[in-house]
Coordinates of C-alpha atoms and ligand atoms in Angstrom, one line a residue:
X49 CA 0.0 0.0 0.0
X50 CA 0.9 3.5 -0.7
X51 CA 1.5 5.5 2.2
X52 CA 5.2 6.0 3.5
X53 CA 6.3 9.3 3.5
X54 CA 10.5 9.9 3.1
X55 CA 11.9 12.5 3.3
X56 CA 15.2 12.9 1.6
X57 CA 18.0 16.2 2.7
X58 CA 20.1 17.7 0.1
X59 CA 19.7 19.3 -3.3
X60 CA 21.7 17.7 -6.2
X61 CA 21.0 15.7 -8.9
X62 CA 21.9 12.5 -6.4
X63 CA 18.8 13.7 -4.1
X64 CA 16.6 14.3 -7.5
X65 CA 17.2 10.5 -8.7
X66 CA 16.6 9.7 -5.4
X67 CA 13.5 11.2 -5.1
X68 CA 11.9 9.9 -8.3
X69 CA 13.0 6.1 -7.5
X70 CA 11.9 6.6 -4.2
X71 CA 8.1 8.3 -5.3
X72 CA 8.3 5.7 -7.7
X73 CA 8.4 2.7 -5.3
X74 CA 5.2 1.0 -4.3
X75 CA 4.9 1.1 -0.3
X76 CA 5.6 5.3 -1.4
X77 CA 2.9 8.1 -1.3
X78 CA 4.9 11.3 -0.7
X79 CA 8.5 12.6 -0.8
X80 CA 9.6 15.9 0.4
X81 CA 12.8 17.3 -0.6
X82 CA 14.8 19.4 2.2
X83 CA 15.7 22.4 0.5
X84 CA 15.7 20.5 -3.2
X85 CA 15.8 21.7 -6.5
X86 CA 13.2 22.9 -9.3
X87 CA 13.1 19.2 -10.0
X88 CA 12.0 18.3 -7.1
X89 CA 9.6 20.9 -6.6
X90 CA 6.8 18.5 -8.3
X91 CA 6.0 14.9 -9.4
X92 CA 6.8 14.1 -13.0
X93 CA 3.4 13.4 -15.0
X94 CA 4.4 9.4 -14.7
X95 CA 3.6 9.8 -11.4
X96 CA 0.9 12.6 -10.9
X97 CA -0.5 10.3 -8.0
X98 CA 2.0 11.2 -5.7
X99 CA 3.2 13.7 -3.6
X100 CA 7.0 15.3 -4.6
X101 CA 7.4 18.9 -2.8
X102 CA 10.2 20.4 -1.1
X103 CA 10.9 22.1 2.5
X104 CA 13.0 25.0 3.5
X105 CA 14.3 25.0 7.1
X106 CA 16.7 22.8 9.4
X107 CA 16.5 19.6 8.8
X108 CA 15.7 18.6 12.5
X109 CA 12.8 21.2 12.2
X110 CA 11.4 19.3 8.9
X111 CA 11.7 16.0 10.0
X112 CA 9.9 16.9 13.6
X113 CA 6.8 19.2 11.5
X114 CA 6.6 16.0 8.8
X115 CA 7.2 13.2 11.0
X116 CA 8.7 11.2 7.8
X117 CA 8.3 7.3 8.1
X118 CA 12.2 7.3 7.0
X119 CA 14.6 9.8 6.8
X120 CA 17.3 9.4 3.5
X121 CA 20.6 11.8 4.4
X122 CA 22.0 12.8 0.6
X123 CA 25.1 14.3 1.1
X124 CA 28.5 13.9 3.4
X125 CA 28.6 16.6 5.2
X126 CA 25.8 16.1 7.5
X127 CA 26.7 12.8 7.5
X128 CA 30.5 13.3 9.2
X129 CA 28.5 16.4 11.6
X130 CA 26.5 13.6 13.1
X131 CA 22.9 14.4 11.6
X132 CA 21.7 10.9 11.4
X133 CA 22.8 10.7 15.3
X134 CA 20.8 13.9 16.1
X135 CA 18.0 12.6 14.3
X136 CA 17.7 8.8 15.7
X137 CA 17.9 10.6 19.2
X138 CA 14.7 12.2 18.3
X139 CA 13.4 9.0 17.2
X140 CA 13.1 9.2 13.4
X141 CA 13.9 6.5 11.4
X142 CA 17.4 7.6 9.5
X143 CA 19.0 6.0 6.3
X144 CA 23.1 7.1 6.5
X145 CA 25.5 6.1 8.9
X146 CA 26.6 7.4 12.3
X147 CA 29.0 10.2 12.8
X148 CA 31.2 7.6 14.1
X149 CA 31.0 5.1 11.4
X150 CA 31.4 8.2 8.9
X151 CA 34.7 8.7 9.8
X152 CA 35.5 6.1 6.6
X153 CA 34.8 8.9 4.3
X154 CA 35.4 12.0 6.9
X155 CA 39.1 11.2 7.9
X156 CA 41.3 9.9 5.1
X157 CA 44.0 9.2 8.0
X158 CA 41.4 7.1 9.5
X159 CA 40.2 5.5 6.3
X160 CA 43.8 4.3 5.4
X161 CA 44.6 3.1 9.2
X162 CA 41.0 1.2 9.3
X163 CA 42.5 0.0 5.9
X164 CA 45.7 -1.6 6.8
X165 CA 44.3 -3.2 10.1
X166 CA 42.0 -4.7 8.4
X167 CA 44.0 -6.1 5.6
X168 CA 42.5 -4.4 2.5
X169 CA 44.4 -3.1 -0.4
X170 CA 44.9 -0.1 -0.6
X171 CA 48.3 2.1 -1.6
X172 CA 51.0 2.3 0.8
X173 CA 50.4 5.7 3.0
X174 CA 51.9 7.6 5.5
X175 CA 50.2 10.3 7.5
X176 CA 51.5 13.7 8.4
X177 CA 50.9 16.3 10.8
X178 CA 53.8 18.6 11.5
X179 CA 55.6 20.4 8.7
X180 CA 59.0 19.2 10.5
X181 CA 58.1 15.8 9.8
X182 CA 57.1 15.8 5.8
X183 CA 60.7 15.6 4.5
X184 CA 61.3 12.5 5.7
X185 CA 57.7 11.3 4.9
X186 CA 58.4 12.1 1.6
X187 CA 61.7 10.9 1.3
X188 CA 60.3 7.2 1.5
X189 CA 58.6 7.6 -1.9
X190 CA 60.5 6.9 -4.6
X191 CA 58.1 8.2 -7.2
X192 CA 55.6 11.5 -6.4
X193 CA 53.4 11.0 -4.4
X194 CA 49.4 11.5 -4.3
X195 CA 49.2 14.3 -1.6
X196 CA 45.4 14.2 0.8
X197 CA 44.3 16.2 2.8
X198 CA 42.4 14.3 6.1
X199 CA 38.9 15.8 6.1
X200 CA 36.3 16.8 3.6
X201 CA 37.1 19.3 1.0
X202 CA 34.3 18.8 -1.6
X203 CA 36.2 16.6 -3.4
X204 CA 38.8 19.4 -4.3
X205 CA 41.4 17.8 -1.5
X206 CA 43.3 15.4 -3.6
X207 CA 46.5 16.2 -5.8
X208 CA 47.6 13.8 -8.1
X209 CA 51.6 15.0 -7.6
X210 CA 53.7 15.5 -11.1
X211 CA 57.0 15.5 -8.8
X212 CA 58.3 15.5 -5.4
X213 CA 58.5 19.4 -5.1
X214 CA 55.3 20.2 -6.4
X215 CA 53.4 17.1 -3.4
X216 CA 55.5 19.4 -0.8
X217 CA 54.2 22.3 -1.5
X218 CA 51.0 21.4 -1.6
X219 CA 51.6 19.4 1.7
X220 CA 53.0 22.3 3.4
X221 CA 50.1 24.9 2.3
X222 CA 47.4 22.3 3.5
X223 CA 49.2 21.8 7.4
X224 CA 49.3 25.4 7.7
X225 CA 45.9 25.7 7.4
X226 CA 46.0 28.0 3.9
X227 CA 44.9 25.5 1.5
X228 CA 41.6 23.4 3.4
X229 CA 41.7 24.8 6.9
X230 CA 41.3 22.5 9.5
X231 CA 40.3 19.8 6.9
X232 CA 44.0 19.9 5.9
X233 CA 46.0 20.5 9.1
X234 CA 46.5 16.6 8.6
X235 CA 48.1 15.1 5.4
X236 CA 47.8 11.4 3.8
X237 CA 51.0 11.2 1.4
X238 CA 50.2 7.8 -0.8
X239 CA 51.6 5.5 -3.6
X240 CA 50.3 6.3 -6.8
X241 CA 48.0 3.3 -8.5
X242 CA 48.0 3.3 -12.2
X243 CA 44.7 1.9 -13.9
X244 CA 41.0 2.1 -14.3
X245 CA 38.6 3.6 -11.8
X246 CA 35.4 1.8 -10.6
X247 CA 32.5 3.3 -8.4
X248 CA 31.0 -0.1 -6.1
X249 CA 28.1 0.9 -3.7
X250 CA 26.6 -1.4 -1.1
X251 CA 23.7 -0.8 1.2
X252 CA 24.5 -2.5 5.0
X253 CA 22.3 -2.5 7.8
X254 CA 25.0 -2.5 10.3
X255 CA 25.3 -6.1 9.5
X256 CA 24.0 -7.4 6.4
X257 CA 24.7 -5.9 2.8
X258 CA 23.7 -5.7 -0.4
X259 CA 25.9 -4.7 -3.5
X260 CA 24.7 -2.2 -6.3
X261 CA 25.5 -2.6 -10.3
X262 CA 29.2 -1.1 -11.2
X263 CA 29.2 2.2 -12.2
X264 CA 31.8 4.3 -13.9
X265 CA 32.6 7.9 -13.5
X266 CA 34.3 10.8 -15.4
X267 CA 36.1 12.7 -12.7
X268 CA 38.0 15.7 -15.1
X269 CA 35.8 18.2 -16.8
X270 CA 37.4 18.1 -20.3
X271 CA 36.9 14.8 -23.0
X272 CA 39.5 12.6 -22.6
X273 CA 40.2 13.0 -19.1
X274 CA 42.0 16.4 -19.2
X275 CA 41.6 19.4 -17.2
X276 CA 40.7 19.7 -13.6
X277 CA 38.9 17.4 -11.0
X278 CA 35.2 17.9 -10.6
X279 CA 32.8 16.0 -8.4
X280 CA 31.8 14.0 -12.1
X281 CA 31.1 15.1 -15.1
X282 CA 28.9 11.7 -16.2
X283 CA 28.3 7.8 -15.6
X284 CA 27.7 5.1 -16.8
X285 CA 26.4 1.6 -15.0
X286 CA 26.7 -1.4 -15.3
X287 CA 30.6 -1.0 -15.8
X288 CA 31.6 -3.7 -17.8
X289 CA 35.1 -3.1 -16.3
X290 CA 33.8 -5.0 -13.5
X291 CA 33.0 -8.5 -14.7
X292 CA 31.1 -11.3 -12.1
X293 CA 34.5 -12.7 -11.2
X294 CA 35.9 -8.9 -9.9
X295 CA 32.9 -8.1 -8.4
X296 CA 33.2 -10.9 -6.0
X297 CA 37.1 -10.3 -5.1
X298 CA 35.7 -7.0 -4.4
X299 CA 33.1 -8.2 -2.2
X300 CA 35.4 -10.7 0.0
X301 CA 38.7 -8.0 -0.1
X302 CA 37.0 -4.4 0.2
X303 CA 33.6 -4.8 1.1
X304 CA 33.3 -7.7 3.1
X305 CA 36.1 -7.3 5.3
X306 CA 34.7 -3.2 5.8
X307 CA 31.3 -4.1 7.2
X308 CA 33.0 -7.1 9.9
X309 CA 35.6 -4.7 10.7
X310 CA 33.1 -1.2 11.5
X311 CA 31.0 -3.9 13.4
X312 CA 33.9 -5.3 15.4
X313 CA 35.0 -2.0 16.6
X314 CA 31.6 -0.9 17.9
X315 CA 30.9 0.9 14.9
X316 CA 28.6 -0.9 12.7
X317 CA 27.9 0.8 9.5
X318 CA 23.9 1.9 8.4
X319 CA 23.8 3.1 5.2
X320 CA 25.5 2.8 1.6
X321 CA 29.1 2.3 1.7
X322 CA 30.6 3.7 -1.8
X323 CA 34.1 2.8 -2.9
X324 CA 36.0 4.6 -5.1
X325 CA 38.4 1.8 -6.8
X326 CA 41.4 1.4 -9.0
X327 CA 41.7 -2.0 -11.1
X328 CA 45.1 -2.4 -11.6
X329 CA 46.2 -3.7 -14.9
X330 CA 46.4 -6.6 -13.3
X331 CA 42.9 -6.9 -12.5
X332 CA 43.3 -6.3 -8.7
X333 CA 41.0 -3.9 -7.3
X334 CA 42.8 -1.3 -5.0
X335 CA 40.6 1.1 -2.5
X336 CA 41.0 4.6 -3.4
X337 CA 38.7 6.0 -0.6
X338 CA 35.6 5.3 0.8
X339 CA 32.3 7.8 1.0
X340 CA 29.8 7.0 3.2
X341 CA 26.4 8.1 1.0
X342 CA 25.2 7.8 -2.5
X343 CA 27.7 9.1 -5.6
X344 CA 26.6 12.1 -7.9
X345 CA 26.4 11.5 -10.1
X346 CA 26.4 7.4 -10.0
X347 CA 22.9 7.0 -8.1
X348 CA 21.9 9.0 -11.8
X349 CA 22.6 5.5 -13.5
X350 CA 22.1 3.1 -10.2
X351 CA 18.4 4.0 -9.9
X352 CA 18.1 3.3 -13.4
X353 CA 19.7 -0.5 -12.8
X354 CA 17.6 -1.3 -9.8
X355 CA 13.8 -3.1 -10.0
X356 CA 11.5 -3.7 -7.0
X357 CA 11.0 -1.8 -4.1
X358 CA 13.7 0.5 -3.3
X359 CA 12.2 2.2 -0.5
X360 CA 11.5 -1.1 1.4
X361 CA 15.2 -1.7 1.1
X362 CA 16.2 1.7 2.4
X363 CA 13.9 1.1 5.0
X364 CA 15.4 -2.2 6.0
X365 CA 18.8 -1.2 6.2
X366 CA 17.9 1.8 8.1
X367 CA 15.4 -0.8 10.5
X368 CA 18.6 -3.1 10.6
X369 CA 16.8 -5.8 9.0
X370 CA 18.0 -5.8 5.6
X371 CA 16.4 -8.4 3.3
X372 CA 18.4 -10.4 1.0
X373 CA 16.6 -9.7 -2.2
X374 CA 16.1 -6.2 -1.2
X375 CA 17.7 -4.9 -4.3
X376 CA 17.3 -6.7 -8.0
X377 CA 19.3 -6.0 -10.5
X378 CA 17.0 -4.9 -13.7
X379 CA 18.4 -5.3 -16.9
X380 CA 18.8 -1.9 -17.9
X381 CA 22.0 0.1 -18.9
X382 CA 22.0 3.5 -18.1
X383 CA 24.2 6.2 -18.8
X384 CA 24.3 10.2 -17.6
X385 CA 25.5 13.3 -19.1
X386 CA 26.3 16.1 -16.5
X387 CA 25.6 19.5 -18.1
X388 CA 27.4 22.4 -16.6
X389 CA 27.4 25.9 -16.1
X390 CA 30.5 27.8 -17.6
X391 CA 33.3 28.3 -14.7
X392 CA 32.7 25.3 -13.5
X393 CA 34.4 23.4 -11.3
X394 CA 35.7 27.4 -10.5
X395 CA 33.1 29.9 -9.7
X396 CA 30.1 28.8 -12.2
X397 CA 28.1 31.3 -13.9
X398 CA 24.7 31.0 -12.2
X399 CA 21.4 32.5 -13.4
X400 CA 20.4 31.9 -16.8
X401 CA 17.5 30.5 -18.0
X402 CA 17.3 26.4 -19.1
X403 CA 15.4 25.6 -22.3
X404 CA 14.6 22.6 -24.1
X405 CA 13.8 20.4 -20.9
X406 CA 10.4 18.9 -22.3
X407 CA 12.1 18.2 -25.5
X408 CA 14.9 16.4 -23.9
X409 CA 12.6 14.1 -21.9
X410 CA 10.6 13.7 -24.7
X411 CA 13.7 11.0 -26.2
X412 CA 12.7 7.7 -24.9
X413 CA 14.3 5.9 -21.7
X414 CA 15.7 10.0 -20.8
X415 CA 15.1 11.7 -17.7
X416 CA 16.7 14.6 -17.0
X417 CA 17.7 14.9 -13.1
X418 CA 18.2 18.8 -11.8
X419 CA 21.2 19.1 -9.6
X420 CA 21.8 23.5 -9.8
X421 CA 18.7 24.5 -10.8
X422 CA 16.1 27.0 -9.3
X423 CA 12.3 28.2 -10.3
X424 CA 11.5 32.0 -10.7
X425 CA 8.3 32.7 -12.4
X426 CA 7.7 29.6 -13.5
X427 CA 11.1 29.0 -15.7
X428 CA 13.8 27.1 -14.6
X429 CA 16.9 28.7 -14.0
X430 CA 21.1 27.8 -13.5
X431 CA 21.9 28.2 -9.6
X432 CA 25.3 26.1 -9.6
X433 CA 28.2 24.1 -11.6
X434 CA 26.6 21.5 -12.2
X435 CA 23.1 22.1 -13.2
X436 CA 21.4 18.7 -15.3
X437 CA 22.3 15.3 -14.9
X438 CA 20.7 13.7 -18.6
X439 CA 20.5 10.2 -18.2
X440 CA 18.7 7.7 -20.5
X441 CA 18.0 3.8 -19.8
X442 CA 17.8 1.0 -22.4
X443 CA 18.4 -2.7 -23.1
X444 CA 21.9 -1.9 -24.1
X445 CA 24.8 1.1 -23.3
X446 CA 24.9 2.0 -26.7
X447 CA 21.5 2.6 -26.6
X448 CA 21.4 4.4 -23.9
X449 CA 24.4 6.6 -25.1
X450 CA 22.6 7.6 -28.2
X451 CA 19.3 8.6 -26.2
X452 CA 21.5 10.7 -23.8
X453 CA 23.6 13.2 -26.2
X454 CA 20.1 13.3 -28.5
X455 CA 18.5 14.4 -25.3
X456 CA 21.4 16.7 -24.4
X457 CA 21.5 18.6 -27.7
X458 CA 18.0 19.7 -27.6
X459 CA 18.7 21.9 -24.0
X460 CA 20.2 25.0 -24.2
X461 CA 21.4 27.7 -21.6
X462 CA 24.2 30.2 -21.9
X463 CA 28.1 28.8 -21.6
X464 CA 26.5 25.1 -21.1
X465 CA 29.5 22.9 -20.9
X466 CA 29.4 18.7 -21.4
X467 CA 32.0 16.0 -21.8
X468 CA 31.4 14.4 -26.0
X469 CA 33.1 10.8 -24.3
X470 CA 31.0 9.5 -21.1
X471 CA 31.1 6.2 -21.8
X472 CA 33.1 5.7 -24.8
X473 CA 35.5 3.6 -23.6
X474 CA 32.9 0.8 -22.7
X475 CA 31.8 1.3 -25.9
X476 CA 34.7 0.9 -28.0
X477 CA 36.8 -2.0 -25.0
X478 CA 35.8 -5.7 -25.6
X479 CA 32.2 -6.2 -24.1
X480 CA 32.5 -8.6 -20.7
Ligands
LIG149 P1 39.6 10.8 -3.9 O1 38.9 12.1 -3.5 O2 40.4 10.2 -2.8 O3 38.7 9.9 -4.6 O4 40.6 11.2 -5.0 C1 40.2 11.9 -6.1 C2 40.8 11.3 -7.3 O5 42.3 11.3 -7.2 C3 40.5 9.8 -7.5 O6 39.3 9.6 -8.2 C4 41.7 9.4 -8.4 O7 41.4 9.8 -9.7 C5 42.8 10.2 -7.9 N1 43.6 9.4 -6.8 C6 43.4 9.3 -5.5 N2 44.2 8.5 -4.9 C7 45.0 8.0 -5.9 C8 46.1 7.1 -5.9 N3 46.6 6.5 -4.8 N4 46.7 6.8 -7.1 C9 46.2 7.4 -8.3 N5 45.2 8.3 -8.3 C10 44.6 8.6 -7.1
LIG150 N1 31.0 11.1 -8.2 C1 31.9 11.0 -7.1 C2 31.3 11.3 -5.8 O1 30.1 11.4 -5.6 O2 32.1 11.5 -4.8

């Protein structure tokens, strides 16, 4: 029967595609989005029946008017504060992990030290916190190292070194506080991994888990992987990259071993676990860092992969009673095109009106998920970098692919900017 009511916090593109997956769930009558997007301002036509709004105000303040029969944290920031804490104390029933089991994506010092105790691959680290000791740290690197910085920096905390003098300096302007603040005051210094990225999510009820399809992301802003970093430019799931076989060594190295390990220190882990991978030439998959919520823009392309009853799963996990066939696997491929404003991942431009977003979801298998977007006057404006997340479904990537840059090319808002190659190299690499 139709008559939960979730309520989901945040306002990207992630929070959209959860939203409409959510609504779209059977046991689901309402979803309100705290403080949400114009997409989420109002059910799609496929599901008129339903309630889709969104809330301003505290969080805490939403969930205690509403009442929500489960509460779906979006984003990490809340997460590492200890919102899902503050909000089981109050008795709401919370998908996202505690502050304390957050820590896995909150402290990359942590992270890397849960790592090694708990014998799962990762790159050889050390960790840093006074200037006086970085020479020697760096000294035991023979090549340059990838420079960290220990707590959250919207994804911006990470250089990829070209040499040893260039990881100092960046080292050194992170402990003094000038580069991240407190965030950077301590420093991870790791081995470099060469190979291909992989995004694996798995929901865990503190105990039992469930993996999601493989998904693939586009980290730099510029086709063929050039540029800067952004927090993902487009997706694509399921990643052949990841065959049956890998996906199980990933499951008894990585994620296995995780979930035992938070449990056995007192920290057992609620909510979806997302690890950012390397596969190694050699087909070993290496843990890059972990986030403790939902990828944007993977959960674009995950919700597309997933049948069944999605908020019954959330629910469970959240209830600690996750069932085993909580999540199905449909056989879908999906694939998502981030649209940007210009600037981004700088300063983006912000304010310009959006066009075209009737015609794009007028291509079959394409919605289009609003990440910075805002209504004024009843048209839909930019409010951020990225702005659209245009993702299509069908039987087959190449499909999908097609519907997604058809869809793409029919929007238009001044200095839009969009990778031409999401997805292209599981197109053009051997099929799995
Ligand atoms: P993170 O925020 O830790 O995911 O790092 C951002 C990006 O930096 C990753 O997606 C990788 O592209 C790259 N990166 C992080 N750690 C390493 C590493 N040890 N070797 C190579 N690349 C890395
Ligand atoms: N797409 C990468 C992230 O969500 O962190």
């Amino acid at each position: 029967m139709a008559s939960r009511k979730i309520l989901v916090l945040g306002s990207g593109g992630r929070e959209h595609a959860l939203a409409l997956r959510l609504l779209a769930s059977p046991s689901v009558r309402e979803v309100i989005v705290v403080p949400g997007n114009a997409g989420t301002a109002r059910p799609p036509a496929s599901l008129s029946e339903k309630v889709l709004r969104n809330a301003s105000g505290s969080p805490l303040d939403v969930a205690r008017a509403e009442r929500p029969d489960l509460v779906v944290i979006g984003p990490e920031q809340p997460l590492c504060d200890g919102l899902a804490d503050a909000l089981a104390a109050e008795g709401h029933l919370v998908f996202g992990p505690s502050r304390a089991a957050a820590r896995l994506e909150g402290s990359k010092a942590f992270m890397k030290e849960f790592a090694t105790r708990h014998g799962i691959p990762t790159a050889r680290h050390v960790v840093v916190s006074q200037p006086s000791e970085l020479d020697a740290a760096l000294a035991t690197f023979s090549a340059p190292p990838v420079v960290k910085a220990d707590g959250l920096c919207a994804g911006k905390g990470v250089l990829v070194a070209p040499d040893h003098e260039s990881a100092r300096r960046a080292a050194l302007a992170m402990l003094s506080g000038e580069s991240f603040g407190d965030a950077g005051r301590t420093v991870v210094l790791e081995e470099r991994i060469e190979g291909q990225e992989a995004s694996i999510h798995a929901i865990c009820d503190g105990e039992r888990y469930v993996l999601l399809p493989a998904a693939q992301d586009h980290k730099r802003i510029f086709d063929g992987d050039a540029g800067p970093n952004t927090g993902g430019m487009g997706t694509y799931a399921p990643a052949p990259l990841v065959t049956e076989a890998l996906a199980r060594v990933i499951e008894e190295r990585i994620v296995r071993p995780t979930f035992r390990g938070m449990a056995a220190e007192g920290t057992p882990f609620r909510g979806t676990l997302f690890a950012g991978l390397m596969i190694t030439s050699a087909g070993e998959p290496m843990l890059l860092e972990f986030n403790v919520r939902f990828g944007d823009p993977e959960t674009q392309v995950l919700m597309e992969t997933l049948d069944g009853d999605f908020a019954e799963a959330l629910v469970g996990a959240a209830r600690g009673a996750l069932a085993p066939d909580a999540v199905v696997a449909s056989n879908r491929h999906a694939l998502c095109v981030v649209v940007a404003a210009s600037g981004y991942p700088g300063t983006p431009r912000t304010g310009d009106v959006i066009t075209g977003l009737e015609e794009a979801e007028a291509v079959p298998g394409v919605r289009v998920y609003h990440a910075g977007t805002r209504l004024e006057g009843g048209r839909v404006l930019t409010a951020g970098g990225r702005v659209l997340g245009v993702t299509a479904s069908a039987s087959a990537l190449d499909v999908a692919h097609e519907r997604a840059y058809a869809a793409v090319a029919r929007l238009r808002f001044e200095g839009m900017q969009f990778r031409r190659d999401i997805g292209t190299r599981a197109l053009t690499s051997p099929r799995a």
